[in-house]
Amino acid sequence: MGDLTEPFQFEFFVRGMVAATLVGVLCGAVGVYVVLRSLAYIGHGLAHSIFGGAVVSFVSGISFYIGATLWGVFTVLLINAAARRRQIGGDAAIGIITTCAFALGVALISRHGQFTRDFDAALFGEILGITSGDLAVIGGVLALAAAVVFAFWKQLLFTTFDSDVAGTYGVPVPWVEALFSLVLAATVIASLQVLGATLIAAALVIPPVTARLLTDSFTRMFTMAAVLGGASGLVGVYVSWFVDVSSGATVVLLQGALFVVALAWAVARSRWPGTGSGERLAAIEGATLD
Amino acid sequence: MVELAPSAPGHRPPPHPDGEPLVQLRSLSTGYERTPVLRDVDFTLRRGEFAGVVGPSGSGKTTLLRAIAGQTRRFAGSVETHPRPGERALRLGYVPQVEAINWNFPLTVGQAVLLGRWREMGWRPWPRRHDRELLANILERLGIGHLADRQIRALSGGQQQRTFLARALIGDPDLLLLDEPTSGVDIKTRHEIMHLLGELNRAGTTILMSTHDLNAVATHLPRLVCVGEGELVADGAPEDVLTPEVLRRTYGADMLVLRRGDAIYVVEHLDDAMTGEGDSEETPVPTTPVGG
């Protein structure tokens, strides 16, 4: 029994566990909008783009959080503007802008020759190196996201469902999109230290898609995705201590396992008529990771 | 010989009732990005009207509806709306084409309909008792009261149309804009939708709808607007507008117009289309009473 409580003796572990839980809730909830807007790729792209921003802020000597936030919001706004051009399209806009931003970061690193441990953490995550300051940033972003979602619940839902028609009903679509871009960029930045650029996309996509398999109601999907994300963060970090595997990878693998269970359940239920699982299975088509 | 059943005389209200103007487009050129879709359009819709917009695919029918809703780019001219006293903007109820709706979205009928009341619901994410009562009333009125918790994909075509009609109506609109509400539905559903729209119009709702269906829908409307290649070709009562000349300018194809009493039937020159003789010197068949 003593072995099972052993990790809680270490403050850095408890901090990491709290951080992973909060980031799980944050990514699960924000990821619902990402998945339903068919932007699964944006989490992946944005995380890499912000890595470029992190390098630029390091080279320019400004705070990582300030530099990366400005960079992230700028990138999302640029993606939105490029995606509105019919000749380009959303997926291509994400591909071009985020990889160029990432390449800029790599170019600066090779020019300055300082690939420090911090950048390693930004790419792969270093949950047990979370400081009290990082925890405060994660808590702050979660509070911001909760406030925005609460205050603009209907507007966010309407623009996610059908932004064209939302405009005809008087929803200020460009403002809502800009607000969502800010929340998404802040979410990715806050999650960078915990999960790393390479695993953020999974945390944004897997819990919402798992929740979608289990319900047809937006409200329930939102709640389930946040709970699944938070629970997998909590349990994943705890388990990683004992199996001696990277915490971020354990969290994502746990989310993947939950997705497989939900998929198996949905497939089984789809064989029973009138359960609606067949429709839900069809609905998540295409919402997988790139 | 085509036999058409004569319809009851005077079943259509006049095309231009005496109501005050609700929407006025003046010399409007509008479209998207850098491309104008509609050019130099003059159009007035009055309170209480029920008008249809017809034309081929890509002619600008949807753009006309979206221009009225303020969702297009204006290149020239003006769109003037006349909201209720004390209100800054016209209350619109917009029903998009079914093809444009994401049916896989995790939304129940109740959640979808309440989106039409997002502004009136205030700051709370959840509906108040008054909102829930309004929702129940509107769903009951449209005959889908038992479907409030059903996901939008798990509905029949008619129920799906009624759901988005309910979303448009729950905001108590001044004007109902419908983009091809009868496209892709069976005959029975089409009858139900048109019957419902007729009832709403008689109760005072102003309606503007686009349609591809000349015979089953357009000929029964009090007023028709024909749009061809981005221009307003004709505007008036179906008996005045549906002529071979107007149809040729609207659709770029020869069509026959058959009439009996109030009934009008438009027939394509299929023989010519099949044999490639459509551009012959033959005079288009004039508007002719048939059978009588």
Coordinates of C-alpha atoms in Angstrom, one line a residue:
Chain A
M1 CA 0.0 0.0 0.0
G2 CA 2.9 2.3 0.9
D3 CA 4.2 1.8 -2.7
L4 CA 0.9 3.1 -4.1
T5 CA 1.2 6.4 -2.2
E6 CA 4.9 6.7 -2.7
P7 CA 4.8 9.3 -5.5
F8 CA 2.6 11.6 -3.5
Q9 CA 5.6 12.2 -1.2
F10 CA 7.2 14.3 -3.9
E11 CA 5.9 17.8 -4.5
F12 CA 7.0 17.9 -8.1
F13 CA 4.9 14.8 -8.8
V14 CA 1.8 16.2 -7.2
R15 CA 2.3 19.4 -9.1
G16 CA 2.7 17.4 -12.3
M17 CA -0.4 15.4 -11.6
V18 CA -2.5 18.5 -10.9
A19 CA -1.1 20.1 -14.1
A20 CA -1.9 17.1 -16.2
T21 CA -5.5 16.9 -14.8
L22 CA -6.1 20.6 -15.5
V23 CA -4.6 20.4 -19.0
G24 CA -6.7 17.3 -19.7
V25 CA -9.9 19.1 -18.7
L26 CA -8.8 22.2 -20.8
C27 CA -7.8 20.3 -23.9
G28 CA -10.9 18.0 -23.7
A29 CA -13.3 20.9 -23.4
V30 CA -11.6 23.2 -26.1
G31 CA -11.1 20.1 -28.2
V32 CA -14.9 19.7 -28.6
Y33 CA -15.0 22.8 -30.7
V34 CA -11.8 21.8 -32.5
V35 CA -13.2 18.4 -33.5
L36 CA -16.7 19.7 -34.4
R37 CA -15.1 22.4 -36.6
S38 CA -13.1 19.7 -38.4
L39 CA -9.9 21.4 -37.3
A40 CA -8.2 18.3 -35.8
Y41 CA -5.0 19.2 -37.7
I42 CA -4.9 22.7 -36.2
G43 CA -3.9 21.5 -32.7
H44 CA -1.0 19.6 -34.2
G45 CA 0.0 22.5 -36.5
L46 CA -0.5 25.2 -33.8
A47 CA 1.7 23.4 -31.3
H48 CA 4.5 23.2 -33.8
S49 CA 4.0 26.8 -34.8
I50 CA 4.1 27.9 -31.2
F51 CA 7.4 26.0 -30.8
G52 CA 8.7 28.4 -33.5
G53 CA 7.3 31.3 -31.4
A54 CA 9.0 29.9 -28.3
V55 CA 12.4 30.0 -30.1
V56 CA 11.8 33.5 -31.4
S57 CA 10.9 34.7 -27.9
F58 CA 14.0 33.0 -26.5
V59 CA 16.3 34.6 -29.1
S60 CA 14.7 38.0 -28.6
G61 CA 15.0 37.7 -24.8
I62 CA 11.3 38.1 -24.0
S63 CA 9.1 35.9 -21.8
F64 CA 8.2 32.5 -23.4
Y65 CA 4.5 33.0 -22.5
I66 CA 4.2 36.5 -23.9
G67 CA 6.1 35.6 -27.1
A68 CA 4.3 32.3 -27.6
T69 CA 0.9 33.8 -27.0
L70 CA 1.4 36.7 -29.5
W71 CA 2.8 34.2 -32.0
G72 CA 0.0 31.7 -31.5
V73 CA -2.8 34.2 -31.8
F74 CA -1.1 35.8 -34.9
T75 CA -0.8 32.3 -36.4
V76 CA -4.5 31.4 -35.8
L77 CA -5.7 34.7 -37.2
L78 CA -3.4 34.2 -40.2
I79 CA -4.8 30.7 -40.7
N80 CA -8.4 32.0 -40.5
A81 CA -7.6 34.8 -43.1
A82 CA -5.9 32.3 -45.4
A83 CA -8.6 29.7 -45.0
R84 CA -11.3 32.2 -46.2
R85 CA -9.6 32.3 -49.6
R86 CA -11.4 29.7 -51.5
Q87 CA -8.4 28.8 -53.5
I88 CA -6.5 27.8 -50.4
G89 CA -8.8 26.1 -47.9
G90 CA -8.5 25.5 -44.2
D91 CA -6.3 22.3 -44.2
A92 CA -3.8 23.8 -46.7
A93 CA -3.7 27.1 -44.8
I94 CA -2.9 25.2 -41.5
G95 CA -0.2 23.1 -43.3
I96 CA 1.5 26.1 -44.9
I97 CA 1.5 28.6 -42.0
T98 CA 2.2 26.3 -39.1
T99 CA 5.1 24.4 -40.8
C100 CA 6.7 27.6 -41.9
A101 CA 6.5 29.0 -38.3
F102 CA 8.0 25.7 -37.1
A103 CA 10.7 25.8 -39.7
L104 CA 11.5 29.4 -38.6
G105 CA 12.1 28.0 -35.1
V106 CA 14.3 25.2 -36.3
A107 CA 16.3 27.7 -38.5
L108 CA 16.8 30.0 -35.5
I109 CA 18.0 27.1 -33.4
S110 CA 20.5 25.9 -35.9
R111 CA 21.7 29.5 -36.4
H112 CA 22.2 30.1 -32.7
G113 CA 23.1 26.5 -31.9
Q114 CA 21.3 26.5 -28.6
F115 CA 18.9 23.6 -28.5
T116 CA 18.3 23.8 -24.7
R117 CA 16.4 21.5 -22.4
D118 CA 13.5 23.8 -22.4
F119 CA 13.0 23.3 -26.1
D120 CA 13.2 19.5 -25.6
A121 CA 10.4 19.9 -23.1
A122 CA 8.4 22.0 -25.5
L123 CA 8.6 19.3 -28.1
F124 CA 8.0 16.2 -25.9
G125 CA 6.7 17.7 -22.7
E126 CA 8.2 17.4 -19.2
I127 CA 5.5 17.1 -16.8
L128 CA 7.6 16.5 -13.7
G129 CA 9.5 19.7 -14.4
I130 CA 6.3 21.8 -13.9
T131 CA 6.9 24.8 -11.6
S132 CA 4.4 26.7 -9.5
G133 CA 4.5 29.4 -12.1
D134 CA 3.6 27.0 -14.9
L135 CA 0.7 25.7 -12.7
A136 CA -0.6 29.2 -12.2
V137 CA -0.5 29.8 -16.0
I138 CA -2.4 26.6 -16.6
G139 CA -5.0 27.5 -13.9
G140 CA -5.3 31.0 -15.4
V141 CA -5.9 29.7 -19.0
L142 CA -8.4 27.2 -17.7
A143 CA -10.3 30.0 -15.9
L144 CA -10.1 32.1 -19.1
A145 CA -11.5 29.3 -21.2
A146 CA -14.2 28.5 -18.7
A147 CA -15.3 32.2 -18.6
V148 CA -15.3 32.5 -22.4
V149 CA -17.2 29.2 -22.8
F150 CA -19.8 30.2 -20.2
A151 CA -20.3 33.7 -21.4
F152 CA -20.4 32.8 -25.1
W153 CA -21.8 29.3 -25.0
K154 CA -24.6 30.0 -27.5
Q155 CA -22.5 32.0 -29.9
L156 CA -19.7 29.4 -29.9
L157 CA -22.2 26.6 -30.4
F158 CA -24.0 28.4 -33.2
T159 CA -20.7 29.4 -35.1
T160 CA -19.4 25.9 -34.6
F161 CA -22.5 24.3 -36.0
D162 CA -23.0 26.7 -38.9
S163 CA -21.0 30.0 -39.0
D164 CA -22.7 31.2 -42.2
V165 CA -26.2 30.9 -40.8
A166 CA -25.1 32.2 -37.4
G167 CA -24.3 35.5 -39.1
T168 CA -27.8 35.8 -40.5
Y169 CA -29.2 35.4 -36.9
G170 CA -27.0 38.3 -35.7
V171 CA -24.1 36.4 -34.1
P172 CA -20.9 38.5 -34.5
V173 CA -19.1 35.6 -36.2
P174 CA -15.7 37.3 -36.7
W175 CA -15.5 38.3 -33.1
V176 CA -16.5 34.9 -31.9
E177 CA -13.9 33.3 -34.2
A178 CA -11.2 35.7 -32.9
L179 CA -12.1 34.9 -29.3
F180 CA -12.0 31.1 -30.0
S181 CA -8.6 31.6 -31.7
L182 CA -7.3 33.3 -28.5
V183 CA -8.6 30.5 -26.3
L184 CA -7.2 27.8 -28.6
A185 CA -3.7 29.5 -28.7
A186 CA -3.7 29.9 -25.0
T187 CA -4.7 26.3 -24.5
V188 CA -1.9 25.0 -26.7
I189 CA 0.7 27.2 -24.9
A190 CA -0.4 26.2 -21.4
S191 CA -0.3 22.5 -22.5
L192 CA 3.1 22.7 -24.1
Q193 CA 5.2 22.0 -21.0
V194 CA 2.9 19.1 -19.9
L195 CA 2.3 17.2 -23.2
G196 CA 4.8 18.7 -25.6
A197 CA 4.1 19.9 -29.2
T198 CA 3.9 16.3 -30.5
L199 CA 1.2 15.1 -28.1
I200 CA -1.1 18.1 -27.8
A201 CA -3.1 17.2 -30.9
A202 CA -4.0 13.9 -29.3
A203 CA -5.3 15.5 -26.1
L204 CA -7.4 18.0 -28.2
V205 CA -8.9 15.3 -30.4
I206 CA -9.2 11.9 -28.6
P207 CA -11.4 12.8 -25.6
P208 CA -14.0 14.8 -27.7
V209 CA -14.2 12.0 -30.3
T210 CA -14.6 9.4 -27.5
A211 CA -17.4 11.5 -26.0
R212 CA -19.0 11.9 -29.4
L213 CA -19.2 8.1 -29.6
L214 CA -21.2 8.0 -26.3
T215 CA -23.7 10.8 -26.8
D216 CA -25.7 12.8 -29.4
S217 CA -26.1 15.9 -27.2
F218 CA -23.6 18.8 -27.4
T219 CA -23.9 19.6 -23.7
R220 CA -23.2 16.0 -22.7
M221 CA -20.3 15.7 -25.2
F222 CA -18.7 18.8 -23.8
T223 CA -19.0 17.6 -20.2
M224 CA -17.8 14.0 -21.0
A225 CA -14.8 15.3 -23.0
A226 CA -13.7 17.5 -20.1
V227 CA -14.1 14.7 -17.6
L228 CA -12.4 12.1 -19.8
G229 CA -9.5 14.5 -20.5
G230 CA -9.1 15.3 -16.8
A231 CA -9.4 11.7 -15.6
S232 CA -6.9 10.4 -18.2
G233 CA -4.4 13.2 -17.2
L234 CA -4.8 12.3 -13.5
V235 CA -4.6 8.5 -13.9
G236 CA -2.0 8.7 -16.8
V237 CA 0.6 10.6 -14.7
Y238 CA 0.0 8.3 -11.7
V239 CA 0.4 5.2 -13.8
S240 CA 3.5 6.6 -15.6
W241 CA 5.3 6.7 -12.2
F242 CA 5.1 3.0 -11.8
V243 CA 5.6 1.9 -15.4
D244 CA 8.5 4.3 -15.9
V245 CA 7.2 5.7 -19.2
S246 CA 7.0 9.4 -20.2
S247 CA 4.0 11.0 -18.5
G248 CA 2.7 12.7 -21.6
A249 CA 2.9 9.5 -23.6
T250 CA 1.1 7.5 -20.9
V251 CA -1.7 10.1 -20.7
V252 CA -2.3 9.9 -24.5
L253 CA -2.1 6.1 -24.6
L254 CA -4.7 6.0 -21.8
Q255 CA -6.9 8.3 -23.9
G256 CA -6.4 6.0 -26.9
A257 CA -7.4 3.0 -24.8
L258 CA -10.6 4.8 -23.6
F259 CA -11.3 5.6 -27.3
V260 CA -11.0 1.9 -28.2
V261 CA -13.3 0.9 -25.4
A262 CA -15.9 3.5 -26.4
L263 CA -15.6 2.5 -30.1
A264 CA -16.1 -1.2 -29.2
W265 CA -19.1 -0.3 -27.1
A266 CA -20.6 1.9 -29.9
V267 CA -20.0 -0.9 -32.5
A268 CA -21.7 -3.4 -30.2
R269 CA -24.6 -1.1 -29.6
S270 CA -25.0 -0.3 -33.3
R271 CA -26.0 -3.9 -33.8
W272 CA -29.0 -3.3 -31.5
P273 CA -31.6 -1.3 -33.4
G274 CA -32.8 2.1 -32.2
T275 CA -29.7 3.0 -30.1
G276 CA -28.4 5.7 -32.4
S277 CA -24.8 4.3 -32.2
G278 CA -24.7 3.7 -35.9
E279 CA -25.3 7.4 -36.6
R280 CA -22.7 8.3 -34.0
L281 CA -20.1 6.0 -35.6
A282 CA -20.8 7.6 -38.9
A283 CA -20.5 11.0 -37.3
I284 CA -16.9 10.6 -36.2
E285 CA -15.7 9.5 -39.6
G286 CA -12.9 11.8 -40.6
A287 CA -12.5 13.2 -37.0
T288 CA -9.4 11.1 -36.5
L289 CA -5.8 12.3 -36.1
D290 CA -3.8 13.1 -39.2
Chain B
M1 CA -52.9 16.9 -74.9
V2 CA -52.0 17.7 -71.3
E3 CA -55.0 17.8 -69.0
L4 CA -54.6 20.1 -66.1
A5 CA -57.1 20.3 -63.3
P6 CA -58.3 23.8 -63.0
S7 CA -57.6 25.2 -59.5
A8 CA -60.0 27.3 -57.6
P9 CA -60.1 30.8 -58.9
G10 CA -58.6 33.5 -56.8
H11 CA -56.7 31.1 -54.5
R12 CA -53.6 33.3 -54.6
P13 CA -53.3 36.6 -52.8
P14 CA -52.2 39.5 -54.9
P15 CA -48.5 39.5 -55.7
H16 CA -47.9 43.0 -54.3
P17 CA -50.1 43.6 -51.2
D18 CA -50.4 47.1 -49.8
G19 CA -48.2 46.4 -46.8
E20 CA -45.3 48.8 -46.1
P21 CA -41.9 47.9 -47.6
L22 CA -39.9 45.5 -45.4
V23 CA -36.8 45.2 -47.6
Q24 CA -35.7 47.4 -50.5
L25 CA -32.7 46.6 -52.8
R26 CA -31.7 49.5 -55.0
S27 CA -29.4 48.9 -58.0
L28 CA -27.6 46.3 -55.9
S29 CA -24.5 44.5 -57.1
T30 CA -23.4 41.9 -54.6
G31 CA -21.4 38.7 -54.3
Y32 CA -18.5 37.2 -52.4
E33 CA -14.8 38.2 -52.1
R34 CA -14.0 39.9 -55.4
T35 CA -16.8 38.3 -57.5
P36 CA -20.1 39.9 -58.0
V37 CA -22.9 37.3 -58.4
L38 CA -25.9 39.6 -58.7
R39 CA -25.8 42.8 -60.8
D40 CA -28.0 45.9 -60.6
V41 CA -30.9 44.4 -58.8
D42 CA -34.0 46.4 -57.8
F43 CA -36.4 44.6 -55.6
T44 CA -38.9 45.5 -52.9
L45 CA -40.5 43.0 -50.5
R46 CA -43.5 44.2 -48.5
R47 CA -44.9 43.1 -45.2
G48 CA -47.1 40.1 -45.5
E49 CA -45.8 39.0 -48.9
F50 CA -45.1 35.4 -49.9
A51 CA -42.6 35.4 -52.8
G52 CA -40.5 32.8 -54.5
V53 CA -37.2 33.1 -56.3
V54 CA -36.6 30.8 -59.3
G55 CA -33.7 30.3 -61.6
P56 CA -31.1 27.8 -62.6
S57 CA -28.2 26.6 -60.3
G58 CA -25.6 29.3 -59.8
S59 CA -27.9 32.1 -61.0
G60 CA -27.8 34.0 -57.7
K61 CA -31.0 32.8 -55.8
T62 CA -29.1 32.0 -52.6
T63 CA -27.1 35.2 -53.0
L64 CA -30.3 37.2 -53.2
L65 CA -31.5 35.7 -49.8
R66 CA -28.0 36.1 -48.3
A67 CA -27.8 39.8 -49.5
I68 CA -31.1 40.5 -47.7
A69 CA -29.6 38.9 -44.6
G70 CA -26.5 41.1 -44.9
Q71 CA -24.2 38.2 -45.5
T72 CA -22.7 39.1 -48.9
R73 CA -20.2 41.8 -50.0
R74 CA -21.9 44.8 -51.5
F75 CA -20.2 46.3 -54.6
A76 CA -22.8 48.9 -55.5
G77 CA -26.3 50.0 -54.6
S78 CA -28.0 49.6 -51.3
V79 CA -30.0 47.2 -49.1
E80 CA -32.6 49.0 -47.0
T81 CA -34.5 47.2 -44.3
H82 CA -37.4 48.5 -42.1
P83 CA -37.2 47.0 -38.7
R84 CA -40.0 47.2 -36.0
P85 CA -40.2 50.5 -34.2
G86 CA -37.5 50.6 -31.5
E87 CA -35.4 47.9 -33.1
R88 CA -32.1 48.4 -34.9
A89 CA -32.2 45.5 -37.3
L90 CA -34.8 43.3 -39.0
R91 CA -35.5 40.1 -37.3
L92 CA -34.7 37.3 -39.7
G93 CA -35.5 33.6 -39.7
Y94 CA -33.1 31.9 -42.1
V95 CA -33.7 28.2 -43.2
P96 CA -30.6 27.0 -45.1
Q97 CA -30.6 24.3 -47.8
V98 CA -30.6 20.8 -46.1
E99 CA -27.4 20.0 -48.0
A100 CA -25.6 22.8 -46.1
I101 CA -26.5 21.4 -42.7
N102 CA -24.0 19.2 -40.8
W103 CA -26.4 16.4 -39.8
N104 CA -23.7 14.6 -37.8
F105 CA -23.4 17.4 -35.4
P106 CA -24.3 16.3 -31.8
L107 CA -27.3 18.6 -31.5
T108 CA -30.8 17.6 -30.4
V109 CA -33.9 19.2 -32.0
G110 CA -34.5 21.3 -28.9
Q111 CA -30.8 22.5 -28.8
A112 CA -31.0 23.4 -32.5
V113 CA -34.2 25.3 -32.3
L114 CA -33.1 27.3 -29.2
L115 CA -30.1 28.6 -31.2
G116 CA -32.7 30.8 -33.0
R117 CA -33.3 32.5 -29.7
W118 CA -29.7 33.0 -28.7
R119 CA -30.0 36.7 -28.2
E120 CA -33.2 36.7 -26.2
M121 CA -31.9 34.0 -23.9
G122 CA -29.5 36.5 -22.2
W123 CA -26.1 35.6 -20.8
R124 CA -27.0 32.2 -19.4
P125 CA -25.9 29.1 -21.4
W126 CA -29.1 27.3 -20.4
P127 CA -32.7 28.2 -21.3
R128 CA -35.0 29.8 -18.8
R129 CA -38.5 28.5 -18.1
H130 CA -40.0 31.0 -20.6
D131 CA -37.6 29.8 -23.3
R132 CA -38.5 26.2 -22.6
E133 CA -42.2 27.0 -22.9
L134 CA -41.7 28.8 -26.2
L135 CA -39.7 25.9 -27.4
A136 CA -42.4 23.4 -26.5
N137 CA -45.1 25.7 -28.1
I138 CA -43.2 26.1 -31.4
L139 CA -42.4 22.4 -31.6
E140 CA -46.0 21.4 -30.8
R141 CA -47.3 23.9 -33.4
L142 CA -45.1 22.3 -36.1
G143 CA -46.0 18.8 -35.1
I144 CA -42.6 17.7 -33.7
G145 CA -43.3 18.2 -30.0
H146 CA -42.3 14.6 -29.3
L147 CA -38.9 15.0 -30.9
A148 CA -37.2 17.6 -28.7
D149 CA -34.5 15.2 -27.5
R150 CA -33.9 13.5 -30.8
Q151 CA -30.6 14.0 -32.6
I152 CA -31.1 16.0 -35.8
R153 CA -29.9 13.2 -38.1
A154 CA -32.4 10.8 -36.7
L155 CA -35.3 12.6 -38.3
S156 CA -37.2 12.2 -41.5
G157 CA -36.8 14.9 -44.2
G158 CA -40.0 16.6 -43.3
Q159 CA -39.1 16.6 -39.6
Q160 CA -35.7 18.0 -40.4
Q161 CA -37.2 20.9 -42.4
R162 CA -39.7 21.5 -39.5
T163 CA -36.8 21.6 -37.0
F164 CA -35.0 24.4 -38.9
L165 CA -38.3 26.2 -39.6
A166 CA -38.9 26.1 -35.8
R167 CA -35.5 27.6 -35.3
A168 CA -36.4 30.4 -37.7
L169 CA -39.8 31.0 -36.1
I170 CA -38.8 30.9 -32.4
G171 CA -37.1 34.3 -32.8
D172 CA -40.5 35.8 -33.9
P173 CA -39.1 37.0 -37.3
D174 CA -40.2 39.9 -39.4
L175 CA -39.1 38.0 -42.5
L176 CA -38.6 34.2 -43.1
L177 CA -35.9 33.4 -45.7
L178 CA -35.9 29.8 -46.9
D179 CA -33.3 28.4 -49.3
E180 CA -34.9 25.6 -51.3
P181 CA -37.0 24.2 -48.5
T182 CA -38.6 21.6 -50.7
S183 CA -35.5 20.3 -52.3
G184 CA -34.7 16.6 -51.7
V185 CA -38.0 15.8 -49.9
D186 CA -40.8 13.5 -51.1
I187 CA -44.1 14.7 -52.5
K188 CA -46.0 14.3 -49.2
T189 CA -43.4 16.3 -47.2
R190 CA -43.3 19.0 -49.9
H191 CA -47.1 19.3 -49.6
E192 CA -46.8 19.5 -45.8
I193 CA -44.1 22.2 -46.0
M194 CA -46.0 24.3 -48.5
H195 CA -49.2 24.0 -46.5
L196 CA -47.3 25.1 -43.4
L197 CA -45.7 28.1 -45.1
G198 CA -49.1 29.1 -46.5
E199 CA -50.5 29.0 -42.9
L200 CA -47.7 31.1 -41.6
N201 CA -48.1 33.6 -44.3
R202 CA -51.8 33.9 -43.7
A203 CA -51.0 34.5 -40.1
G204 CA -48.9 37.5 -41.1
T205 CA -45.3 36.2 -41.7
T206 CA -43.5 37.6 -44.7
I207 CA -41.8 34.9 -46.6
L208 CA -39.2 34.8 -49.4
M209 CA -38.1 31.4 -50.6
S210 CA -35.9 30.1 -53.4
T211 CA -37.0 27.0 -55.3
H212 CA -36.0 24.8 -58.2
D213 CA -39.5 23.4 -58.4
L214 CA -41.4 25.4 -61.0
N215 CA -44.5 23.3 -61.2
A216 CA -45.2 21.9 -57.7
V217 CA -44.1 25.0 -55.8
A218 CA -43.4 28.2 -57.8
T219 CA -46.6 28.3 -59.8
H220 CA -48.6 28.2 -56.6
L221 CA -46.9 31.3 -55.0
P222 CA -48.5 34.7 -55.2
R223 CA -45.3 36.3 -56.5
L224 CA -42.3 35.0 -58.4
V225 CA -38.9 36.6 -59.0
C226 CA -36.9 35.1 -61.9
V227 CA -33.1 35.3 -61.6
G228 CA -30.9 34.4 -64.6
E229 CA -27.1 34.8 -64.8
G230 CA -27.0 37.2 -62.0
E231 CA -29.8 39.5 -63.2
L232 CA -33.4 39.9 -62.1
V233 CA -35.2 38.9 -65.3
A234 CA -38.8 39.2 -64.2
D235 CA -40.9 39.9 -61.1
G236 CA -44.6 39.5 -60.7
A237 CA -47.5 37.0 -60.4
P238 CA -46.8 33.6 -61.9
E239 CA -49.4 34.0 -64.6
D240 CA -47.6 37.2 -65.8
V241 CA -44.0 36.0 -65.2
L242 CA -44.1 32.4 -66.5
T243 CA -43.9 33.0 -70.2
P244 CA -41.6 31.2 -72.7
E245 CA -39.6 34.4 -73.3
V246 CA -39.0 35.0 -69.5
L247 CA -38.1 31.3 -69.0
R248 CA -35.7 31.3 -71.9
R249 CA -34.0 34.4 -70.5
T250 CA -33.9 32.9 -67.0
Y251 CA -32.9 29.3 -67.8
G252 CA -31.3 29.7 -71.3
A253 CA -33.6 27.0 -72.6
D254 CA -36.9 26.7 -74.5
M255 CA -39.9 25.7 -72.4
L256 CA -43.6 25.3 -73.0
V257 CA -46.1 27.0 -70.7
L258 CA -49.4 25.3 -70.5
R259 CA -52.4 26.9 -68.8
R260 CA -55.9 26.1 -67.8
G261 CA -57.8 28.5 -65.7
D262 CA -55.5 29.4 -62.8
A263 CA -53.3 26.4 -63.3
I264 CA -49.9 26.8 -65.0
Y265 CA -47.6 24.0 -66.0
V266 CA -44.1 24.4 -67.4
V267 CA -42.7 21.7 -69.7
E268 CA -39.1 21.5 -71.0
H269 CA -38.6 21.1 -74.8
L270 CA -37.2 17.6 -74.1
D271 CA -37.7 16.5 -77.7
D272 CA -35.5 19.2 -78.9
A273 CA -32.9 18.7 -76.2
M274 CA -32.8 15.0 -77.1
T275 CA -32.5 15.5 -80.8
G276 CA -30.2 18.5 -80.7
E277 CA -32.7 20.6 -82.6
G278 CA -33.4 23.1 -79.8
D279 CA -31.9 26.1 -81.7
S280 CA -34.2 25.7 -84.7
E281 CA -36.0 28.7 -86.1
E282 CA -39.3 27.3 -84.7
T283 CA -41.2 29.9 -82.8
P284 CA -41.5 29.0 -79.1
V285 CA -45.0 27.8 -78.3
P286 CA -46.9 30.8 -77.0
T287 CA -48.7 30.9 -73.8
T288 CA -51.8 28.8 -74.7
P289 CA -54.8 27.6 -72.8
V290 CA -54.8 23.8 -73.0
G291 CA -57.7 21.5 -73.0
G292 CA -60.4 24.0 -72.4

